Amino acid sequence: MSLLLSCCERLTDFFISQCGLPETRRSWYIYALQTRISMFLSTAGMMLLGCLVATPYQVICFLVGILSLRRRLGGYHAKTPLRCLFLSIGVSILCLSIVKNLVQYSLSILIWILFISLSFAVFNSSPYSHPNCPLTPDELAVSWTKAKHILIWNLFLILLLQIFFAHSNCALYCEMGIIAAAISFFVSKFKEVKLS
């Protein structure tokens, strides 16, 4: 049992006993705590190490793209929180490096093409329920609708970034975050179909 899981279980037991939370939702509380702590650690790691590859503004734009959409779309889950942490940081550094290199060689059009293609694919796709946190059909429908709304807001943000901050390439970094979230979603969806 991992240290993080053990800490989350103890915290959950404390909150259940002190706050009168229903015991029936214990597994959800543990999952929520694990997810939040892991997300905080991976976001901090991505921010700190991402600044070695890109400017802080570019890293923030990437994180806005990936984290806002990933939360609702779902996606690939590593088997342990530690693997998830290292995978998240590794993917972010890889994505930031790709954008930097494509801009350097004047190939940023490839990011635009991939971004538009994957955005269209997400809009025309259907949601999936991850086995670690299965949702009811109603919860899944609400989550999917929110994911599409977030994608629309991200498209609007990218337009604003392109208009007002074109010189910084922040729009490309935000697009790359959305691309990473969409790829993670489709990898998990493919695995789900393969297992069915």
XYZ file of C-alpha atoms in Angstrom:
196
model
C 0.000 0.000 0.000
C 1.433 3.359 -0.929
C 2.168 6.098 1.559
C -0.228 8.466 -0.196
C -3.090 5.952 -0.051
C -2.418 5.282 3.621
C -2.437 9.026 4.435
C -5.649 9.536 2.439
C -7.349 6.671 4.254
C -6.395 8.119 7.646
C -7.552 11.591 6.640
C -10.825 10.165 5.350
C -11.428 8.276 8.592
C -10.731 11.477 10.539
C -13.178 13.515 8.427
C -15.851 10.821 8.638
C -15.602 10.685 12.429
C -15.259 14.450 12.996
C -17.568 15.861 10.324
C -20.239 13.194 10.237
C -19.696 12.344 6.584
C -21.516 9.214 5.389
C -19.366 6.073 5.576
C -20.916 4.754 2.348
C -18.968 7.304 0.300
C -15.608 6.445 1.941
C -14.008 5.106 -1.245
C -14.975 8.310 -3.099
C -13.439 10.488 -0.358
C -10.192 8.521 -0.515
C -10.155 8.745 -4.300
C -10.869 12.500 -4.202
C -8.078 13.151 -1.683
C -5.597 11.045 -3.642
C -6.544 12.793 -6.854
C -6.239 16.293 -5.377
C -2.912 15.657 -3.682
C -1.500 13.955 -6.781
C -2.759 16.789 -8.975
C -1.160 19.399 -6.716
C 2.193 17.578 -6.739
C 2.161 16.972 -10.489
C 1.093 20.563 -11.243
C 3.845 21.943 -9.022
C 6.379 19.609 -10.652
C 5.183 20.481 -14.154
C 5.370 24.184 -13.350
C 8.843 24.052 -11.829
C 10.459 21.738 -14.370
C 8.486 23.181 -17.278
C 10.177 26.527 -16.678
C 13.446 24.889 -17.739
C 11.986 24.465 -21.235
C 9.574 27.414 -21.608
C 8.689 30.732 -19.978
C 6.403 30.705 -16.930
C 3.578 32.241 -19.011
C 3.893 29.533 -21.625
C 3.900 26.811 -18.961
C 0.791 28.329 -17.344
C -0.984 28.387 -20.724
C -0.050 24.726 -21.252
C -1.342 23.819 -17.790
C -4.611 25.709 -18.366
C -5.127 23.722 -21.560
C -4.312 20.301 -20.164
C -5.695 20.520 -16.635
C -9.001 22.206 -17.412
C -9.893 19.639 -20.049
C -8.267 16.547 -18.504
C -10.398 16.899 -15.403
C -13.618 16.435 -17.364
C -12.472 14.258 -20.258
C -10.689 11.723 -18.130
C -7.798 9.913 -19.665
C -4.937 7.565 -19.029
C -4.358 6.681 -15.379
C -1.037 5.219 -14.251
C -1.188 2.269 -11.866
C 0.317 4.189 -8.925
C 0.261 7.863 -7.888
C 4.069 8.005 -8.104
C 4.024 6.768 -11.702
C 1.290 9.279 -12.447
C 3.447 12.062 -11.007
C 6.483 11.161 -13.105
C 4.401 10.513 -16.209
C 2.630 13.884 -15.880
C 5.889 15.767 -15.478
C 7.527 13.828 -18.317
C 4.606 14.429 -20.696
C 4.548 18.135 -19.902
C 8.283 18.563 -20.524
C 7.987 16.581 -23.765
C 5.019 18.670 -24.959
C 6.696 21.974 -24.036
C 9.853 20.869 -25.859
C 7.860 19.879 -28.943
C 6.220 23.300 -29.130
C 9.541 25.061 -28.654
C 11.195 23.013 -31.421
C 8.299 23.334 -33.857
C 8.257 27.119 -33.376
C 12.032 27.250 -33.798
C 11.768 25.474 -37.160
C 8.650 27.434 -38.243
C 6.446 24.320 -38.128
C 3.829 25.620 -35.680
C 1.158 24.922 -38.318
C 1.470 21.246 -37.312
C 0.250 22.128 -33.811
C -2.721 24.000 -35.289
C -3.644 21.082 -37.553
C -3.412 18.531 -34.745
C -5.297 20.824 -32.361
C -8.183 21.400 -34.786
C -8.360 17.697 -35.693
C -8.403 16.496 -32.076
C -10.887 19.181 -30.976
C -13.244 18.062 -33.743
C -12.714 14.409 -32.756
C -13.513 15.143 -29.087
C -16.728 16.944 -30.038
C -17.817 13.985 -32.142
C -16.783 11.327 -29.645
C -18.704 9.776 -26.789
C -17.623 9.708 -23.138
C -16.359 6.696 -21.273
C -16.507 5.774 -17.598
C -13.157 4.951 -16.077
C -13.187 1.745 -13.997
C -11.428 3.448 -11.042
C -14.222 6.001 -10.699
C -17.334 4.710 -12.467
C -20.027 7.320 -13.022
C -23.748 6.817 -13.407
C -25.101 7.530 -16.917
C -26.488 10.882 -15.682
C -23.165 11.888 -14.075
C -21.348 10.860 -17.238
C -23.672 12.956 -19.424
C -23.218 16.025 -17.193
C -19.438 15.571 -17.121
C -19.308 15.203 -20.907
C -21.394 18.351 -21.434
C -19.036 20.259 -19.107
C -16.033 18.906 -21.020
C -17.446 20.286 -24.270
C -18.145 23.652 -22.615
C -14.585 23.766 -21.279
C -13.256 22.984 -24.743
C -15.312 25.857 -26.185
C -13.986 28.235 -23.517
C -10.449 27.049 -24.253
C -10.999 27.790 -27.962
C -12.081 31.311 -26.996
C -9.013 31.675 -24.734
C -6.737 30.552 -27.567
C -8.306 33.151 -29.858
C -7.662 35.870 -27.264
C -4.094 34.684 -26.716
C -3.500 34.680 -30.465
C -4.861 38.211 -30.810
C -3.236 39.859 -27.783
C -0.134 37.732 -27.114
C 0.823 36.398 -30.543
C 4.490 37.287 -30.000
C 4.743 34.954 -26.966
C 3.317 31.829 -28.670
C 1.138 31.274 -25.579
C -1.765 30.148 -27.783
C 0.392 27.310 -29.146
C 1.262 26.162 -25.625
C -2.411 26.194 -24.606
C -3.237 24.207 -27.746
C -0.539 21.680 -26.898
C -2.110 21.230 -23.450
C -5.459 20.504 -25.083
C -3.768 18.112 -27.522
C -2.155 16.223 -24.616
C -5.507 15.977 -22.779
C -7.275 14.763 -25.930
C -4.600 12.145 -26.668
C -4.836 10.876 -23.088
C -8.624 10.636 -23.466
C -8.426 8.696 -26.738
C -5.742 6.330 -25.373
C -8.025 5.443 -22.443
C -11.064 5.171 -24.676
C -9.162 2.826 -27.004
C -8.067 0.691 -24.038
C -11.672 0.521 -22.815
C -12.914 -0.632 -26.248
C -10.064 -3.147 -26.480
C -10.956 -4.638 -23.062
C -14.667 -4.887 -23.913
